[in-house]
CSV table of C-alpha atoms in Angstrom, one decimal:
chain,number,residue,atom,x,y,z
A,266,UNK,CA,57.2,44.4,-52.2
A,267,UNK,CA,58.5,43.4,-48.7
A,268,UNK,CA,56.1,45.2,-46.6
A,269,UNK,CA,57.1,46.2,-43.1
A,270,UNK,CA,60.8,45.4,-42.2
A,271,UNK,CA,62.1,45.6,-38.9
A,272,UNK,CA,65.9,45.0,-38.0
A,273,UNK,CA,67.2,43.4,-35.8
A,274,UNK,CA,65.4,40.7,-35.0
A,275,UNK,CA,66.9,39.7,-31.7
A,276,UNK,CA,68.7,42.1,-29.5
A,277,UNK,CA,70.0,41.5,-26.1
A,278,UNK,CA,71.4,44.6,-24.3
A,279,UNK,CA,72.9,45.3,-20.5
A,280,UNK,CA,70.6,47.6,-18.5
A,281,UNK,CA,71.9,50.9,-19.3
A,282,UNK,CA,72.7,50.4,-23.0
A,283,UNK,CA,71.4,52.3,-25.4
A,284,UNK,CA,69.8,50.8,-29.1
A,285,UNK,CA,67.8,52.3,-31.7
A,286,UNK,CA,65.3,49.6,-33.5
A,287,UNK,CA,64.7,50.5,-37.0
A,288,UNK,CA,61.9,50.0,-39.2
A,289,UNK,CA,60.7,50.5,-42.9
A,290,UNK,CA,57.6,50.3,-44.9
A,291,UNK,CA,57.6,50.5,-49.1
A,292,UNK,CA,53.9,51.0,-48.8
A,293,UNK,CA,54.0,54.9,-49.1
A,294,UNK,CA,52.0,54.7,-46.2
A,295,UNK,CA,51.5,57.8,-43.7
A,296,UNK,CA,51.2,56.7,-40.7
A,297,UNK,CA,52.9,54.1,-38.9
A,298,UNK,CA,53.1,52.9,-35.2
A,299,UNK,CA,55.7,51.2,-32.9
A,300,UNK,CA,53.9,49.0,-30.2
A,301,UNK,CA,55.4,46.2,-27.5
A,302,UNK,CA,53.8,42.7,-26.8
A,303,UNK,CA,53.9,41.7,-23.2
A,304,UNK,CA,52.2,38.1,-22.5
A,305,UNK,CA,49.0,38.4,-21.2
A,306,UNK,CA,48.6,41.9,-22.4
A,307,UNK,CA,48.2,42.0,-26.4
A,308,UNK,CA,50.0,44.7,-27.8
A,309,UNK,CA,50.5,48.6,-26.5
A,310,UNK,CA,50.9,51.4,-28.7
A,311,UNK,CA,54.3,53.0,-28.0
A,312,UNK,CA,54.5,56.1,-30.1
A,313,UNK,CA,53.1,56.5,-33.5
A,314,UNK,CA,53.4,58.8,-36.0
A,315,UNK,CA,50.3,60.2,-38.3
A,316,UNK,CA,52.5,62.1,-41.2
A,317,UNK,CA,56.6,63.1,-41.8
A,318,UNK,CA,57.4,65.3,-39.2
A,319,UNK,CA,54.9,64.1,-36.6
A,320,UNK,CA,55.1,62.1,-33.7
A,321,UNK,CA,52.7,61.5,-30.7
A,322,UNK,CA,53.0,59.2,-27.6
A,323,UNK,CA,51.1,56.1,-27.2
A,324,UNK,CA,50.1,54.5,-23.9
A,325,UNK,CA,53.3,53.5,-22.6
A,326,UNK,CA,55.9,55.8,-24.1
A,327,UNK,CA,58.1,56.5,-21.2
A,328,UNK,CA,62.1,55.3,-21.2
A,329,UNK,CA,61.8,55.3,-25.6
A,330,UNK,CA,61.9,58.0,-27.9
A,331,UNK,CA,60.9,57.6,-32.1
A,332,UNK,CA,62.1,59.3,-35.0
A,333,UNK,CA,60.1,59.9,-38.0
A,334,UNK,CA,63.5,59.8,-40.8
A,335,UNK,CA,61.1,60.5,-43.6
A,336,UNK,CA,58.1,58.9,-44.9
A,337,UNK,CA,59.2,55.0,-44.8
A,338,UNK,CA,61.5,55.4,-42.1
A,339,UNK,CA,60.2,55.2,-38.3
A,340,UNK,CA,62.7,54.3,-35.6
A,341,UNK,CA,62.7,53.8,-31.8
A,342,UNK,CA,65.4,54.6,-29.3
A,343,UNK,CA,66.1,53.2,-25.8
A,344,UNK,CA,68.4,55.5,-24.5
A,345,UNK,CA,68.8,53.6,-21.4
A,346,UNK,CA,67.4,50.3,-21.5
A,347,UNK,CA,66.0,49.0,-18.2
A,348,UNK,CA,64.9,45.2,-17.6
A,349,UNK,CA,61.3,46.5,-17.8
A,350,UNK,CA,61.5,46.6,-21.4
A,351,UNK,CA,62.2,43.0,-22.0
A,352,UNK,CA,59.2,43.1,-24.9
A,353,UNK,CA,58.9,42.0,-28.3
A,354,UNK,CA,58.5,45.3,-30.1
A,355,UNK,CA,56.0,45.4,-33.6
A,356,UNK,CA,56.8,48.2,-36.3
A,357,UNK,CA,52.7,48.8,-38.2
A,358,UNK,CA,51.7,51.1,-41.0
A,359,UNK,CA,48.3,52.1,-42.0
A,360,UNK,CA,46.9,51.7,-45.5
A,361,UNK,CA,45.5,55.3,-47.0
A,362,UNK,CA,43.0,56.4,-47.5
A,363,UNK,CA,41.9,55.4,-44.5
A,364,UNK,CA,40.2,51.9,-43.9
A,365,UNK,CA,42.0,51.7,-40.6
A,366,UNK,CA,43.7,47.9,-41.9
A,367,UNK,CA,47.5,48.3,-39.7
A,368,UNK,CA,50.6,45.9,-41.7
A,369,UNK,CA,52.9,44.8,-39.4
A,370,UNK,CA,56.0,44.0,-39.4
A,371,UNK,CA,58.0,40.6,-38.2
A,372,UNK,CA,59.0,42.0,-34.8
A,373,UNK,CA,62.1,42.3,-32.9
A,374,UNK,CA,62.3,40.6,-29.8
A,375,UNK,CA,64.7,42.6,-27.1
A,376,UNK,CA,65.9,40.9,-23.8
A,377,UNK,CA,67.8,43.7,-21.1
A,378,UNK,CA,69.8,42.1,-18.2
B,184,UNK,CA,38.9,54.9,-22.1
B,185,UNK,CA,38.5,52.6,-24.3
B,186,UNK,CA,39.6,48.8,-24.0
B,187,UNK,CA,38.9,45.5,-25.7
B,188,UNK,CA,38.4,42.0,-23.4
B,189,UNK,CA,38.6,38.4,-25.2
B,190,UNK,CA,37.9,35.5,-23.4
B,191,UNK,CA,40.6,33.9,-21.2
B,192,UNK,CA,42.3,31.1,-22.6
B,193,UNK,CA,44.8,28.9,-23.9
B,194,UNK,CA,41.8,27.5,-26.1
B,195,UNK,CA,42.3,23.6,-27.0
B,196,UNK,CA,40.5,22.1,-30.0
B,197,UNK,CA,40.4,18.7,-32.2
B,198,UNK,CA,40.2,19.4,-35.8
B,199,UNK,CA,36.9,19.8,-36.9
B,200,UNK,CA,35.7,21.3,-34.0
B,201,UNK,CA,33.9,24.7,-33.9
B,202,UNK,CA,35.5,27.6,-32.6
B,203,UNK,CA,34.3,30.8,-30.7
B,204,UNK,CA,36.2,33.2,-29.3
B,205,UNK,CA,34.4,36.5,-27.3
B,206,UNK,CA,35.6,39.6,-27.7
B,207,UNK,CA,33.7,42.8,-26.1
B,208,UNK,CA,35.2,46.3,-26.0
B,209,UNK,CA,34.0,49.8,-24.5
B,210,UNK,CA,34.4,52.8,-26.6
B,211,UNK,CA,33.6,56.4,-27.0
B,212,UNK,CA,31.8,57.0,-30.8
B,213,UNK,CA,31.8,54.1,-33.6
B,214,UNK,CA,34.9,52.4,-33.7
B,215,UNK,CA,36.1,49.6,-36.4
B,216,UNK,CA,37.0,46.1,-35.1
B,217,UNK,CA,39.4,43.6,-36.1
B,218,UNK,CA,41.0,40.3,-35.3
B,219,UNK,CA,44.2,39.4,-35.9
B,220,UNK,CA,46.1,36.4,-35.7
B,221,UNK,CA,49.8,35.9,-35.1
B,222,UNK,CA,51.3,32.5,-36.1
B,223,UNK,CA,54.3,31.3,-34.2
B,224,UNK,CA,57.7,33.5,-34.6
B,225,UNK,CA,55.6,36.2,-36.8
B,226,UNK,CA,54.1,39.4,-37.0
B,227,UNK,CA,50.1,40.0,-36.7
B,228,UNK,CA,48.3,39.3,-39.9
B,229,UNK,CA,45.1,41.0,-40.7
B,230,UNK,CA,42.0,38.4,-40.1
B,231,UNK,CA,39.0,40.2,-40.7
B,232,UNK,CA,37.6,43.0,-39.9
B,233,UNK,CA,34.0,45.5,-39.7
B,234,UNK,CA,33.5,48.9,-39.7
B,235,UNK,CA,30.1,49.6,-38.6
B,236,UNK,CA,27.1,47.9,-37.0
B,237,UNK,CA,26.0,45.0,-38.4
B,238,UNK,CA,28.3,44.4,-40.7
B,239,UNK,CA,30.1,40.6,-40.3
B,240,UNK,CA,34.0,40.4,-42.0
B,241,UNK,CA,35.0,37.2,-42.9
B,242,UNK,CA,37.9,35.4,-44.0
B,243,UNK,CA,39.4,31.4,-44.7
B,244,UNK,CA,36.0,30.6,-43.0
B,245,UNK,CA,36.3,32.9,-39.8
B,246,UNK,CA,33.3,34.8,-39.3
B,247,UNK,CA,32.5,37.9,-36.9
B,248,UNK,CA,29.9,40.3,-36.6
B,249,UNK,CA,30.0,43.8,-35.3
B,250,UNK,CA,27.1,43.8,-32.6
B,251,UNK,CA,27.0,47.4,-31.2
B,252,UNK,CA,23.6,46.4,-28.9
B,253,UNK,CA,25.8,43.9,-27.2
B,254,UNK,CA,29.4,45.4,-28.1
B,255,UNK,CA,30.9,42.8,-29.2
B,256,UNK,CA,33.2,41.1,-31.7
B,257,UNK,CA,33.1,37.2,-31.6
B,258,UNK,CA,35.4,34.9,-33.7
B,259,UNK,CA,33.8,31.7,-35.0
B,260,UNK,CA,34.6,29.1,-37.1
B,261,UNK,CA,32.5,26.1,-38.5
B,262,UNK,CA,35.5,23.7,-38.6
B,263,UNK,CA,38.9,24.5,-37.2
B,264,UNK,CA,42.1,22.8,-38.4
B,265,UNK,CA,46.0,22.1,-37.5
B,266,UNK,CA,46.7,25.0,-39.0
B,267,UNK,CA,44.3,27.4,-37.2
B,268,UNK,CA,46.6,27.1,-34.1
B,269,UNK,CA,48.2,30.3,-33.4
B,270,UNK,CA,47.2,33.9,-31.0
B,271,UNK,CA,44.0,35.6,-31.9
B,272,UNK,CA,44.0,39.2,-30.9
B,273,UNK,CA,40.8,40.9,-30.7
B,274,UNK,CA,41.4,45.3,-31.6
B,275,UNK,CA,39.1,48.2,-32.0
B,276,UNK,CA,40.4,51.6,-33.5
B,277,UNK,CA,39.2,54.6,-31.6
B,278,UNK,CA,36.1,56.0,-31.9
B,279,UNK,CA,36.8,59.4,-31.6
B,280,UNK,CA,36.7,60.1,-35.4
B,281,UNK,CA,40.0,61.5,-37.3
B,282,UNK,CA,42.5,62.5,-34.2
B,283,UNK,CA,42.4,58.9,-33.3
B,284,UNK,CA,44.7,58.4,-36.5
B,285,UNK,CA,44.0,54.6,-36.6
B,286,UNK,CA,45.6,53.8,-33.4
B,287,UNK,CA,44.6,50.3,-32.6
B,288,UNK,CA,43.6,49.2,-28.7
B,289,UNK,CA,44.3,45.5,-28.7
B,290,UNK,CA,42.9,42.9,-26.4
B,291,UNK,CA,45.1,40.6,-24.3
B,292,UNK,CA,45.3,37.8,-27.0
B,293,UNK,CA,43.9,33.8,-27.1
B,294,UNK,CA,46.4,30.9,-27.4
B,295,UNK,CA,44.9,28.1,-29.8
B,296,UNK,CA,45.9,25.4,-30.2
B,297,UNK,CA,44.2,22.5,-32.8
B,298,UNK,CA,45.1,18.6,-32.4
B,299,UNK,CA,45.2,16.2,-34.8
């Protein structure tokens, strides 16, 4: 059972470039989440997505878009990556039914130039 | 909206010591609170948790209770170790009921570190 897996795990990119991170649960868990840590300021919820099929923005969605694949499968896209988004990005799921516990994954840490 | 505040930090400890951190948060409705700790190079690992008023969650002899008179979410620990140093991130889920869909609001995180 390996949980949340997030690939890659380091990634630097040129600003401009375009990457999609990828991330998987084997939890058969519904919803899952993609959120960046910033130092000094926790973690931020991206985008997350309650069910297959649904996605909803977060508190700093702007220059990413998500992609729920199917029900293990949630990805995030820069389609133009700007030094702003120097982060190291965290892939959750939620158990169900709900108790609210979020599993995360081991991150991916992303440096733009 | 709501928001979650720990204490400032980097914390610094000897082993043995006893460990608070504060953690107080503003919410609309009843949320659930957690902390979470993320060793060095890793993802966030569940710590404990409480879902109502009241209630304390515990875990490898961290302790917090859910105090909704004082809103708040303290960490404590009788006897820290080596091993305890890592971030501690306070969270609260919304407390708007079911369209909150478990998102988690996160506090800005506490540095620990434990010396020999």
């Amino acid at each position: 059972n390996a949980g949340v897996t997030q690939t890659p795990k380091f990634q630097v990119l040129k600003t401009g470039q375009s990457m999609t991170l990828q991330c998987a649960q084997d939890m058969n868990h519904n919803s899952m989440y993609w959120y960046r840590q910033d130092p000094g300021m926790g973690l931020r919820l991206i985008y997350y997505s309650a069910s297959e099929g649904t996605t909803d923005k977060g508190e700093v969605p702007n220059g990413y878009n998500v992609s729920r694949l199917n029900k293990r499968e949630f990805s995030l896209r820069l389609e133009s990556a700007a030094p702003s988004q120097t982060s190291v990005y965290f892939c959750a799921s939620r158990t169900e039914p709900s108790t609210d516990t979020q599993y995360f994954g081991p991150g991916t840490r992303l440096t733009v130039l | 909206g709501d928001s979650v505040t720990q204490m400032e930090g980097p914390v610094t400890l000897s082993e043995e010591a006893f460990l608070t951190i504060n953690c107080t948060y503003t919410a609309t409705g009843y949320p659930s609170l957690f902390w979470y700790v993320q060793y060095p190079g890793e993802g966030l690992q569940l710590l404990l948790k409480a879902t109502k008023a009241d209630d304390k969650g515990s875990n490898k002899g961290f302790e917090a209770t859910y105090r909704k008179e004082t809103t708040s979410f303290h960490l404590e620990k009788g006897s820290v170790q080596v091993s305890d140093s890592a971030v501690y991130f306070c969270a609260q889920t919304g407390g708007a009921g079911g369209t909150s869909y478990g998102k988690l609001t996160f506090g800005q995180g506490t540095i620990l570190t434990v010396h020999p």
